[in-house]
CSV table of C-alpha atoms and ligand atoms in Angstrom, one decimal:
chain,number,residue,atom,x,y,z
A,1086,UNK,CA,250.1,-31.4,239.0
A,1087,UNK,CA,248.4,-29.3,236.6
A,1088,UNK,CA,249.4,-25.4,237.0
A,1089,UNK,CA,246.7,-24.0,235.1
A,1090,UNK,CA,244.1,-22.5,237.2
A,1091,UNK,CA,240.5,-22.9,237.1
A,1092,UNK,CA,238.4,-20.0,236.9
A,1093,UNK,CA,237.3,-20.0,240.1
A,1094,UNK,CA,240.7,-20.7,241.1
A,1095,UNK,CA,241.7,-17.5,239.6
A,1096,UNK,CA,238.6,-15.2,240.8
A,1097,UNK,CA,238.7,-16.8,244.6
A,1098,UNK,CA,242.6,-15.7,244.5
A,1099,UNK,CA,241.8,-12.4,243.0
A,1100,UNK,CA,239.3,-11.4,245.2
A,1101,UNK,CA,241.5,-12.3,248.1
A,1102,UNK,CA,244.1,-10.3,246.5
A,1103,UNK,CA,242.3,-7.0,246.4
A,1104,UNK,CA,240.8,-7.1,249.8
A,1105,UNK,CA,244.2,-7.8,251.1
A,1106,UNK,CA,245.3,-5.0,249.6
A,1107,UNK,CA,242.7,-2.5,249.6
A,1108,UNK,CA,241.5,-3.7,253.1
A,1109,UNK,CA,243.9,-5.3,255.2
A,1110,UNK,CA,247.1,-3.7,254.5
A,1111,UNK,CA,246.7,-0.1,255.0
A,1112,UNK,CA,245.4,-1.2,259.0
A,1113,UNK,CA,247.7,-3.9,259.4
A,1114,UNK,CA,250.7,-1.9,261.1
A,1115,UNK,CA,247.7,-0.2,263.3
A,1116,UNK,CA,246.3,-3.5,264.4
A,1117,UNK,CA,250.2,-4.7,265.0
A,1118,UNK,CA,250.9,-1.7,267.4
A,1119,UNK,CA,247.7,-1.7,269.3
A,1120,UNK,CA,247.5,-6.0,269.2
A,1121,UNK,CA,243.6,-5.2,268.3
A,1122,UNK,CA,241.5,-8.4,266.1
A,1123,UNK,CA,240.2,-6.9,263.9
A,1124,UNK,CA,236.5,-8.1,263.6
A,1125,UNK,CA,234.9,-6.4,261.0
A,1126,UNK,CA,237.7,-7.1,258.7
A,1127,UNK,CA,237.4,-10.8,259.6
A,1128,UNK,CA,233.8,-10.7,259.1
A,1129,UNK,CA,234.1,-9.2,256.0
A,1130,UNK,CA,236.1,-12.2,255.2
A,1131,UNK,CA,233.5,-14.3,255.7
A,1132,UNK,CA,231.1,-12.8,253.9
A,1133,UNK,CA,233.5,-13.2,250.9
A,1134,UNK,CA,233.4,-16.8,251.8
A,1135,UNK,CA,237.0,-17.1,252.9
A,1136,UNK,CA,236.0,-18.9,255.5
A,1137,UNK,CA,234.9,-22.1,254.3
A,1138,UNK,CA,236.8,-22.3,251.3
A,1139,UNK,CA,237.2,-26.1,251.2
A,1140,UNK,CA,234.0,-26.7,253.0
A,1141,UNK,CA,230.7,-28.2,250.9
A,1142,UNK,CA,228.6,-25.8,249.4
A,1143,UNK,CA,225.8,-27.6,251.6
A,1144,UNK,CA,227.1,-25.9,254.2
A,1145,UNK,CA,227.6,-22.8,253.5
A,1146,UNK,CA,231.5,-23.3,251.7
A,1147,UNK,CA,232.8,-22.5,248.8
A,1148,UNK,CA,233.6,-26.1,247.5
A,1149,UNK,CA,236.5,-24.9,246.2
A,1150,UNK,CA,239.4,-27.1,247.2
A,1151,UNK,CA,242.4,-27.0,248.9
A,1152,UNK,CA,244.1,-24.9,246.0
A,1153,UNK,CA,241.6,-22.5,246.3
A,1154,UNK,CA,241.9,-22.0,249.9
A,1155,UNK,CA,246.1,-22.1,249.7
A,1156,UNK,CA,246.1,-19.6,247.5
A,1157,UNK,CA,243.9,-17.4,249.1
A,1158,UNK,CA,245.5,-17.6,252.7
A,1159,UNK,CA,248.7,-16.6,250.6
A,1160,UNK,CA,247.0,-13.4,249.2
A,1161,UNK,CA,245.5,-12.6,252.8
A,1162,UNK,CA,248.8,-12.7,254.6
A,1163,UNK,CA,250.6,-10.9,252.1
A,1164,UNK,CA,248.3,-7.7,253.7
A,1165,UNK,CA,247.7,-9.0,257.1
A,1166,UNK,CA,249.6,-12.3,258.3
A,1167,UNK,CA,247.3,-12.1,261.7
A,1168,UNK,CA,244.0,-12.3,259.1
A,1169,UNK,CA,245.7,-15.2,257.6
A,1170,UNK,CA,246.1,-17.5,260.4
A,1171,UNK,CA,242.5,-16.4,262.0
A,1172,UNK,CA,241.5,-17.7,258.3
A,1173,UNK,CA,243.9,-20.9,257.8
A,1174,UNK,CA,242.9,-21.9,261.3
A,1175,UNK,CA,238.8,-21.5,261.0
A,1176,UNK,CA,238.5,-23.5,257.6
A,1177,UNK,CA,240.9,-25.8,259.3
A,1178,UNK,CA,237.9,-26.3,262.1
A,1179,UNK,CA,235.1,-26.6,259.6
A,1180,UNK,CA,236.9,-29.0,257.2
A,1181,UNK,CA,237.6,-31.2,260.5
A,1182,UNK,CA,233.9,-31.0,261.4
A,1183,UNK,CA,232.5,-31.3,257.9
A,1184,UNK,CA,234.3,-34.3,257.5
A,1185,UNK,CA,234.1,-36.3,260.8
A,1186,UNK,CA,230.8,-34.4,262.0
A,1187,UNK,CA,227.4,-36.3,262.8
A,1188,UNK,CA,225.3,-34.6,260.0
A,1189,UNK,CA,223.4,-32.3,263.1
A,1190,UNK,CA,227.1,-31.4,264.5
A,1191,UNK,CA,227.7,-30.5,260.5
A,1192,UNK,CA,224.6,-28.4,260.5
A,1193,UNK,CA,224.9,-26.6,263.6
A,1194,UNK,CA,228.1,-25.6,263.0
A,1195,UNK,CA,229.4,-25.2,259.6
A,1196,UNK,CA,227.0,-22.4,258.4
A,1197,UNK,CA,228.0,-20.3,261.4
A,1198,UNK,CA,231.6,-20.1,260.6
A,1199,UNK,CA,231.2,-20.2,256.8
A,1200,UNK,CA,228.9,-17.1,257.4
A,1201,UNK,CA,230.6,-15.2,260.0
A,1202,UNK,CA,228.2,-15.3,262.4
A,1203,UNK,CA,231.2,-17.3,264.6
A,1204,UNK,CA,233.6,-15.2,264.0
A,1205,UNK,CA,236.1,-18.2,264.3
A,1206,UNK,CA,236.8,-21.4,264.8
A,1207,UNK,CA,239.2,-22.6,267.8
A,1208,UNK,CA,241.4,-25.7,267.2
A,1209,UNK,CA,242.3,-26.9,271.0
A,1210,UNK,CA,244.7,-29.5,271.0
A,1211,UNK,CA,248.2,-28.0,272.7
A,1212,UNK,CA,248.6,-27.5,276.7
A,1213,UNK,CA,251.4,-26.0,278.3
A,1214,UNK,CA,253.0,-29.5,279.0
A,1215,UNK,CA,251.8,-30.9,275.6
A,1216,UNK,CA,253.2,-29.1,272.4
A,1217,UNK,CA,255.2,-31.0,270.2
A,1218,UNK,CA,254.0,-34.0,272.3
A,1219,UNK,CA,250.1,-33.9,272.1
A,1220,UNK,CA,249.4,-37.4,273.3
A,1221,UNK,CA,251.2,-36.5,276.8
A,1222,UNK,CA,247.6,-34.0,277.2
A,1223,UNK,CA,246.2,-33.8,280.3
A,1224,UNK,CA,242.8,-32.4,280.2
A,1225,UNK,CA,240.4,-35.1,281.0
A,1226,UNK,CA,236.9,-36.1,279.7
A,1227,UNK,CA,234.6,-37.8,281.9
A,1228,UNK,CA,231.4,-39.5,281.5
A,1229,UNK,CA,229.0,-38.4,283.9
A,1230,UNK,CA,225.3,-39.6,283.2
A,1231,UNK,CA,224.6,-38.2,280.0
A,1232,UNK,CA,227.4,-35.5,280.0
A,1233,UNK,CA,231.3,-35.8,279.5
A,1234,UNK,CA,232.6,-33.1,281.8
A,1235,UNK,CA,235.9,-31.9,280.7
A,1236,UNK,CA,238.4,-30.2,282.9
A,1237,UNK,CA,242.0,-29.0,282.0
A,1238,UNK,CA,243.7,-26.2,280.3
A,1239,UNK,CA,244.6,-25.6,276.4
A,1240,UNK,CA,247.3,-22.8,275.2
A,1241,UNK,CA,248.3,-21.3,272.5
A,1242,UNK,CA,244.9,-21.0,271.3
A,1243,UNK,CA,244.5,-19.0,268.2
A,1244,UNK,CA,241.3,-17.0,268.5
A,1245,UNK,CA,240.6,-18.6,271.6
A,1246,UNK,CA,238.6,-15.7,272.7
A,1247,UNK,CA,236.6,-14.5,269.6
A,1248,UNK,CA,235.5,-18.3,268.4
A,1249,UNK,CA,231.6,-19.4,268.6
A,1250,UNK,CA,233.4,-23.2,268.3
A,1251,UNK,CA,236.2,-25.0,269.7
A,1252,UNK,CA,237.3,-28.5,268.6
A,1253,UNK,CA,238.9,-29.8,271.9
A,1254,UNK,CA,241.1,-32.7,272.6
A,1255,UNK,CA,240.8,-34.5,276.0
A,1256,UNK,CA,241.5,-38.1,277.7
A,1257,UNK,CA,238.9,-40.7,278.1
A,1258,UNK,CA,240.7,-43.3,278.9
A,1259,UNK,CA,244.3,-45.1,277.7
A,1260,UNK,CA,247.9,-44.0,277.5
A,1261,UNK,CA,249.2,-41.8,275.4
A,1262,UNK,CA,247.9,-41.1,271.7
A,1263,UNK,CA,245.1,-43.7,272.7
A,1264,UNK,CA,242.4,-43.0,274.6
A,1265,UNK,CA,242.3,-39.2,273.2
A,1266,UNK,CA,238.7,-38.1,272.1
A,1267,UNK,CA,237.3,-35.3,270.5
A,1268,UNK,CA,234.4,-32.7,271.4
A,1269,UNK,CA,232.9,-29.6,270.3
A,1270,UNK,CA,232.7,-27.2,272.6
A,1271,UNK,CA,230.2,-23.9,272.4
A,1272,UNK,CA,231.3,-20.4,273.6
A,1273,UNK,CA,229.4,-19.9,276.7
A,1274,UNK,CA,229.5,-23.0,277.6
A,1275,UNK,CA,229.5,-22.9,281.5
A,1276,UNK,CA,233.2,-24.2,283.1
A,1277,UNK,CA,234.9,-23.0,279.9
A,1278,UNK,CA,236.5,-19.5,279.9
A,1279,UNK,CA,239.9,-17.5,278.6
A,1280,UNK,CA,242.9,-16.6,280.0
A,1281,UNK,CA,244.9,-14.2,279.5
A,1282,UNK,CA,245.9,-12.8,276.1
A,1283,UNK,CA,249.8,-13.5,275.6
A,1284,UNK,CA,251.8,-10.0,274.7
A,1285,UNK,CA,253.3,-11.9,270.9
A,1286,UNK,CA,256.5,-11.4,269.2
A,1287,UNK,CA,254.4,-10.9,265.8
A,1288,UNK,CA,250.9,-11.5,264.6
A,1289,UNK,CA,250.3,-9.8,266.9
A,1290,UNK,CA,246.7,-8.8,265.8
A,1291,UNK,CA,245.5,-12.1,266.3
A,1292,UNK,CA,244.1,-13.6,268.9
A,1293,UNK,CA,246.2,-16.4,271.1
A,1294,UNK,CA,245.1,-17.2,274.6
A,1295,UNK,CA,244.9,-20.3,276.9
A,1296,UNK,CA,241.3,-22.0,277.2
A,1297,UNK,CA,240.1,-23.4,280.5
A,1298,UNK,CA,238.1,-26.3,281.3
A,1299,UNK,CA,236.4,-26.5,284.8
A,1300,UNK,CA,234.2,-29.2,285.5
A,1301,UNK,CA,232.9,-28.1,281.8
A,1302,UNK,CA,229.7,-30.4,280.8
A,1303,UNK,CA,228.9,-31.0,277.2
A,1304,UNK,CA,226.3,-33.4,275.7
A,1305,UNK,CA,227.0,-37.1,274.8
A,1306,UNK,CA,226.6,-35.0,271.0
A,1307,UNK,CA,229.5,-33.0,271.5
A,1308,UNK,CA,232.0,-35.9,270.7
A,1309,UNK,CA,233.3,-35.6,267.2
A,1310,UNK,CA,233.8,-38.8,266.0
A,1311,UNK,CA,235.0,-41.7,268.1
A,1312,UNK,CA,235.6,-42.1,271.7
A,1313,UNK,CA,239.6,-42.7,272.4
A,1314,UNK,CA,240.0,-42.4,268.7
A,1315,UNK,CA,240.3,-38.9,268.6
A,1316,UNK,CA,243.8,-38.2,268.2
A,1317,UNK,CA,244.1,-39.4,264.3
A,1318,UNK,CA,241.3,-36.6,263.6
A,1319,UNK,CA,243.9,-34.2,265.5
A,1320,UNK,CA,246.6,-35.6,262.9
A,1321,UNK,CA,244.6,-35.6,259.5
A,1322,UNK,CA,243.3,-32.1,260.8
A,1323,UNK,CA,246.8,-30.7,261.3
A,1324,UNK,CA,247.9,-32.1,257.8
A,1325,UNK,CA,245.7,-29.6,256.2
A,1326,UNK,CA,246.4,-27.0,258.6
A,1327,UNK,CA,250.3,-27.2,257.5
A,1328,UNK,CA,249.3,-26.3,253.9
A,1329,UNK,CA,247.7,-23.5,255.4
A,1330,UNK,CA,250.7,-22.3,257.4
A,1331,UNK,CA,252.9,-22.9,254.8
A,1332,UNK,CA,250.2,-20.6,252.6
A,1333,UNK,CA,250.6,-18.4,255.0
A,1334,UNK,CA,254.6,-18.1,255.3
A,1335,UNK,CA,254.9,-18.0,251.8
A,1336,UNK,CA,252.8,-15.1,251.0
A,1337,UNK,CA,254.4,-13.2,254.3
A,1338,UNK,CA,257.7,-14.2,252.4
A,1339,UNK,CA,256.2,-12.3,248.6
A,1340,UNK,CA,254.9,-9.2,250.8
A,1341,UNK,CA,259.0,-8.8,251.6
A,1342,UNK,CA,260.4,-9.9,248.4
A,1343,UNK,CA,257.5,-6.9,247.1
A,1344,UNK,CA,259.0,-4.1,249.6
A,1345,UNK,CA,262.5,-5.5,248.8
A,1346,UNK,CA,262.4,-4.9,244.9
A,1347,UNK,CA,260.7,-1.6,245.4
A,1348,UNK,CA,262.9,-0.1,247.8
A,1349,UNK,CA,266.0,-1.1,245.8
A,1350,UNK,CA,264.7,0.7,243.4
A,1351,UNK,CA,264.2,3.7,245.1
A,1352,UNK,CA,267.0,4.2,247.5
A,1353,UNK,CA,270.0,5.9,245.6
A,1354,UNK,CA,273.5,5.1,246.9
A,1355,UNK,CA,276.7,5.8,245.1
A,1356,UNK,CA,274.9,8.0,243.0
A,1357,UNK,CA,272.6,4.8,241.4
A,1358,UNK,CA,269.9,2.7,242.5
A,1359,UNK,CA,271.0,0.1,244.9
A,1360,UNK,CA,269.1,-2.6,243.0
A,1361,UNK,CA,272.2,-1.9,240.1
A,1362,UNK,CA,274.6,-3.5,242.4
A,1363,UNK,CA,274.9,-7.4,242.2
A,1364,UNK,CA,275.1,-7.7,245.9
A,1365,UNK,CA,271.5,-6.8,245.9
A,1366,UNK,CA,270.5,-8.4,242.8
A,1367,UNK,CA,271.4,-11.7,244.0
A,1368,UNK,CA,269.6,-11.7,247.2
A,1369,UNK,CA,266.3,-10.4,244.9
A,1370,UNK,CA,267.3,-13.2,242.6
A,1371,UNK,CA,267.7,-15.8,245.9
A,1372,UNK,CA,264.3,-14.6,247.3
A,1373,UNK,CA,262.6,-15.2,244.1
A,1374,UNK,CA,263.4,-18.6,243.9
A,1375,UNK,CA,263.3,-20.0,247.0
A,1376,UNK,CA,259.4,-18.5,247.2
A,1377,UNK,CA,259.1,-20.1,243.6
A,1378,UNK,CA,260.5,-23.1,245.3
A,1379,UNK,CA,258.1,-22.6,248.2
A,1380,UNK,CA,255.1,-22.4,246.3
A,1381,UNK,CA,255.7,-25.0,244.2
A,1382,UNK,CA,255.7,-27.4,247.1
A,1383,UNK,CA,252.8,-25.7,249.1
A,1384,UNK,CA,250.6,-26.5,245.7
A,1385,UNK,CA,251.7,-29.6,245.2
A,1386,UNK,CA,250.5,-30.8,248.7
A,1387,UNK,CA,247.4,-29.1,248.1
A,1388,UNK,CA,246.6,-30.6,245.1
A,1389,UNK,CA,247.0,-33.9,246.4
A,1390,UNK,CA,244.6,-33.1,249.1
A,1391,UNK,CA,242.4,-32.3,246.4
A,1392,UNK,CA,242.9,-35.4,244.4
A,1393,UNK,CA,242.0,-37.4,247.7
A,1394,UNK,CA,245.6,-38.9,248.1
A,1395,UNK,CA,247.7,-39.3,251.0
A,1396,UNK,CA,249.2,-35.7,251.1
A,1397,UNK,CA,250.4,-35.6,254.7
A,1398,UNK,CA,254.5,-35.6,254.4
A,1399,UNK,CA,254.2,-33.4,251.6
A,1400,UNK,CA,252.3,-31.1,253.6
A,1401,UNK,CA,255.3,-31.0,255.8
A,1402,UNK,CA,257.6,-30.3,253.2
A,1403,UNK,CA,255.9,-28.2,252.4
A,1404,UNK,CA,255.1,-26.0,255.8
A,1405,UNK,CA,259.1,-26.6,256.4
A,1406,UNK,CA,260.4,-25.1,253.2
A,1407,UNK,CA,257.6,-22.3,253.1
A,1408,UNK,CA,258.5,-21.3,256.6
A,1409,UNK,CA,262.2,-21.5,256.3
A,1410,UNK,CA,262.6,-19.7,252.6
A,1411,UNK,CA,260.1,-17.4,253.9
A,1412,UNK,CA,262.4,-16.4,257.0
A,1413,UNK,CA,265.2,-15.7,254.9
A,1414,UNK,CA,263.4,-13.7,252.3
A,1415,UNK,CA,262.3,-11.9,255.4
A,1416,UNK,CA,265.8,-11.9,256.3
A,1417,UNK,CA,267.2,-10.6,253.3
A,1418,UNK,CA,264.5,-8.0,252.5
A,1419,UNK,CA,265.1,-6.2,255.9
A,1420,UNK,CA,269.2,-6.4,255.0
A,1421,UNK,CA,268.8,-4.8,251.4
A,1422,UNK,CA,266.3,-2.0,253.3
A,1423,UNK,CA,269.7,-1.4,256.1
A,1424,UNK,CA,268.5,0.5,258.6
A,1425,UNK,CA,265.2,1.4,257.7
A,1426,UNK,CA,264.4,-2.2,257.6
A,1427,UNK,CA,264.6,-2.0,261.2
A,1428,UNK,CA,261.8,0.3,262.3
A,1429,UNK,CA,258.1,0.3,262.0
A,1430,UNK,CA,258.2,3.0,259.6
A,1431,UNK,CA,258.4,0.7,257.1
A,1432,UNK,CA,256.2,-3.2,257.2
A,1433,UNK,CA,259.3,-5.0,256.5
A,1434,UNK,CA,259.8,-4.5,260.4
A,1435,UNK,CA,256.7,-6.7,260.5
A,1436,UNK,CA,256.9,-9.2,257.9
A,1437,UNK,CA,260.4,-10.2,260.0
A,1438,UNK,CA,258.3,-10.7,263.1
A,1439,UNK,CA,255.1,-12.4,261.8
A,1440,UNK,CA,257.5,-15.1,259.7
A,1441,UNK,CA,259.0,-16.3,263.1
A,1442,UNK,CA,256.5,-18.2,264.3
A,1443,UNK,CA,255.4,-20.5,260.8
A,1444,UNK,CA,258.5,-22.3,262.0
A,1445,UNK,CA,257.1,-22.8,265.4
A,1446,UNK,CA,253.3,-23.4,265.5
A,1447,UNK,CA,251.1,-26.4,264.0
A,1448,UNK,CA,254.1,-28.6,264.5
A,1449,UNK,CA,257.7,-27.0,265.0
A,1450,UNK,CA,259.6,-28.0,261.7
A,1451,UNK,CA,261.5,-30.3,263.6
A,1452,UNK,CA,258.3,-32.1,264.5
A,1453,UNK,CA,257.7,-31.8,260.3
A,1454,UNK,CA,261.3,-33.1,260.0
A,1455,UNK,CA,260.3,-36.4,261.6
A,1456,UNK,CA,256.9,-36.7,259.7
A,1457,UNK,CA,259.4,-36.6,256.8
A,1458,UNK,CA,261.9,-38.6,258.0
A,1459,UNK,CA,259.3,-41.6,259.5
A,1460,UNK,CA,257.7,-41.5,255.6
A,1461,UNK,CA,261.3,-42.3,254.5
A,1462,UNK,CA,261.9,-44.6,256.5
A,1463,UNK,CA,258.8,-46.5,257.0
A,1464,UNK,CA,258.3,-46.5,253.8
A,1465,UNK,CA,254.5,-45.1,254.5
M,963,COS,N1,247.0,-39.0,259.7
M,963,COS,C1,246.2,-40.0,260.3
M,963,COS,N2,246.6,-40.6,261.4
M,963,COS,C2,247.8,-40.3,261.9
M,963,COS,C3,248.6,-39.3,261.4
M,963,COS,C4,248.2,-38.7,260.2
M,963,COS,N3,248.9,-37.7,259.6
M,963,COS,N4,249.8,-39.3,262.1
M,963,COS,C5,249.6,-40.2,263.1
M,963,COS,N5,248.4,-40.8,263.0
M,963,COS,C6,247.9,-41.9,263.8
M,963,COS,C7,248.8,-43.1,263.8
M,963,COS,O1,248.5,-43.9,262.7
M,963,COS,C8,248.6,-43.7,265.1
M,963,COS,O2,247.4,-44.4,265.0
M,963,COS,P1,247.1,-45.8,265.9
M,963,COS,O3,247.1,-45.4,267.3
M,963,COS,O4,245.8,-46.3,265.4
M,963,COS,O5,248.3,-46.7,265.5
M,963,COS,C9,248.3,-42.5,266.1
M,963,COS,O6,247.9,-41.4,265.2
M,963,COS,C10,249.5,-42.1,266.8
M,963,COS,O7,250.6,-41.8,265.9
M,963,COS,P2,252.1,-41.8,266.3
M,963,COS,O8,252.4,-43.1,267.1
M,963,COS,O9,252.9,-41.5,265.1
M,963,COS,O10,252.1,-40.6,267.4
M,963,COS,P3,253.4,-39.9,268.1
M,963,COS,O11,253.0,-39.7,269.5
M,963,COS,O12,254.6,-40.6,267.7
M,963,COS,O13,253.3,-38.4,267.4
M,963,COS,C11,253.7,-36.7,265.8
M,963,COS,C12,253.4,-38.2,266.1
M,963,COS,C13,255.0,-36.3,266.5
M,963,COS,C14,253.8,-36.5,264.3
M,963,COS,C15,252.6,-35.8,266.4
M,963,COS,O14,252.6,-35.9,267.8
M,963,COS,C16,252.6,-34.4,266.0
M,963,COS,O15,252.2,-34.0,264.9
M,963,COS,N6,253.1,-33.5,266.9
M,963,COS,C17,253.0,-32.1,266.7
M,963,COS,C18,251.7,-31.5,267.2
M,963,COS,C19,251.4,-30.2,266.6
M,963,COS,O16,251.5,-30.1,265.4
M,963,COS,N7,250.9,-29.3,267.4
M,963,COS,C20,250.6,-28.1,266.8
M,963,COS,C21,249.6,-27.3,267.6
M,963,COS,S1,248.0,-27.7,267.2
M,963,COS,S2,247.1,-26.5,268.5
């Protein structure tokens, strides 16, 4: 893996850098308490071109690559986690549709969310009774003359209610991970609507709500891809998507180990700074590399990506140790602040909620364990 960074490497992570922190981290405790989305920061991001990062330039991306588009979700959570899974999530739905797209689906869609004029992308694949387990789904898509109607209910949609596109997963026929197909779904469409917006431990400032299907009709050019061969797409799709989350963890995880190193050098105790006691310096040391560690990994899935080769257990390694070294950066950065650390005053408070959850969603890391464990094993 070469480390060196391109120069559009280094201007797309800059730029993402300074609107992080110029833009997105002196509202990010606002948006936090008030659980607002914050849409003109999102559309700003867009115009940037944050939002199609790994998408062709013939549609409207940045062509960067998967580097690129790690390193910038990194710099975006490190001011607003919530901003960074809204972004990780929307490139994650134009990459799936610039790659398995007819070249109309490609053209109706991927300009709108590269631009901003979606304001996101929706990835619908989960249902209450199908998390970890997405081939037990039960939404249904039926072909009725020259529709498929769709019926059923996604959750834990991530801006479920703000995105002009949702990739949805639904039977057509089979058992299990057969007979899954994929569709493309327009906000709007009649039969498909929003629930209600769940109250969230963190991220709270973006957008998660269940997605309803009733009697929902879509054109025969609504199915991405396949019929009954949808759930792979859901699979490769989610590969990328765990480089994002792992992105994302780890620059939640440098936002602490930033707040960490500055309050120990602030906060006097025993007449001296408490980063002069080793206690302290070792958990600085600890959180240093263990995110070193982090991104190391995160990159080197990435890259592979980029190089076209098989990246997808590497992807979870990577979104397992991001998440985990993340939450114990988070961990000890809110133990070296003591009490502080434990109100709002101060964003550590945050960073310690937000980090939960990269060890729950696009595949619990026990779901990446077995990814893991299967490439071991099966020698894939
Ligand atoms: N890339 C391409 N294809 C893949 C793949 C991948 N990474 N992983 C699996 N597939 C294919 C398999 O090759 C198989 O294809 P065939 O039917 O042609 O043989 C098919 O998908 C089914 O695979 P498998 O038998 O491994 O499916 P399982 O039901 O055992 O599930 C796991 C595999 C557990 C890995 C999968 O269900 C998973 O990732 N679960 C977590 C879901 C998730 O991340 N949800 C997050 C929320 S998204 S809103």
């Amino acid at each position: 893996m070469n480390l060196n960074l391109t120069q559009e490497q280094r201007l797309i992570r800059d730029m993402a850098r300074d609107f992080a922190k110029n833009e997105l981290a002196p509202r990010a405790l606002a948006w936090d308490l008030d659980a607002s989305f914050p849409e003109d920061q999102i559309r700003q991001m867009a115009e940037l071109g944050l939002m199609g990062v790994n998408v062709p330039e013939s549609l409207g991306g940045a062509e960067a690559g998967p580097e690129a588009l790690s390193m910038a979700i990194t710099e975006i959570a490190k001011g607003c986690a919530s901003c960074a899974v809204t972004m990780s999530v929307t490139n994650m739905v134009g990459e799936v549709i610039a790659k398995f797209g007819t070249d109309e689906q490609k053209r109706a869609y991927c300009p709108k969310i590269t631009s901003g004029e979606y304001l996101a992308g929706a990835f619908c694949l989960s249902e209450a009774g199908a998390g970890s387990d997405p081939g037990s789904m039960k939404t249904t898509a039926v072909k009725r003359g020259d529709r498929w109607i769709l019926s059923g209910e996604k959750m834990w949609i991530t801006s479920g209610a703000y995105a002009g596109v949702h990739v949805v997963w639904a039977r057509t026929g089979g058992k299990g991970t057969k007979g899954i197909s994929c569709f493309l779904v327009e906000a709007g469409t009649e039969g498909m609507s929003t629930g209600k917006k769940e109250d969230k431990m963190g991220l709270r400032a973006s957008n998660t709500v269940p997605v309803l299907f009733e009697d929902c009709a879509v054109p025969e050019s609504a199915l991405l891809g396949e019929v009954d061969k949808g759930f792979a797409i859901a699979m490769m799709a989610l590969d990328g998507g765990r480089i994002g989350i792992a992105s994302q963890a780890l620059g939640i995880g440098l936002a602490a180990r930033d707040e960490a190193v500055s309050y120990a050098k602030e906060r006097v105790q025993f007449k001296r700074p408490i980063a002069d006691f080793q206690g302290i310096q070792w958990m600085l040391a600890d959180n240093e590399t263990e995110l070193c560690a982090a991104r190391a990994l995160t990159l080197r899935a990435a890259w592979l990506k980029g190089k076209g080769r098989p990246f997808s257990y590497e992807a979870s390694m990577a979104k397992t140790f991001a998440s985990e070294a993340a939450g114990r950066v988070c961990d000890n950065a809110l133990q070296i602040h003591g009490g502080y650390g434990y109100v709002k005053e101060y964003p550590i408070e945050r960073h310690y909620r937000d980090v939960r959850v990269t060890r729950i969603y696009e595949g619990t890391n026990q779901i990446q364990r077995l990814v893991i464990a299967r490439h071991l094993l099966e020698g894939l």
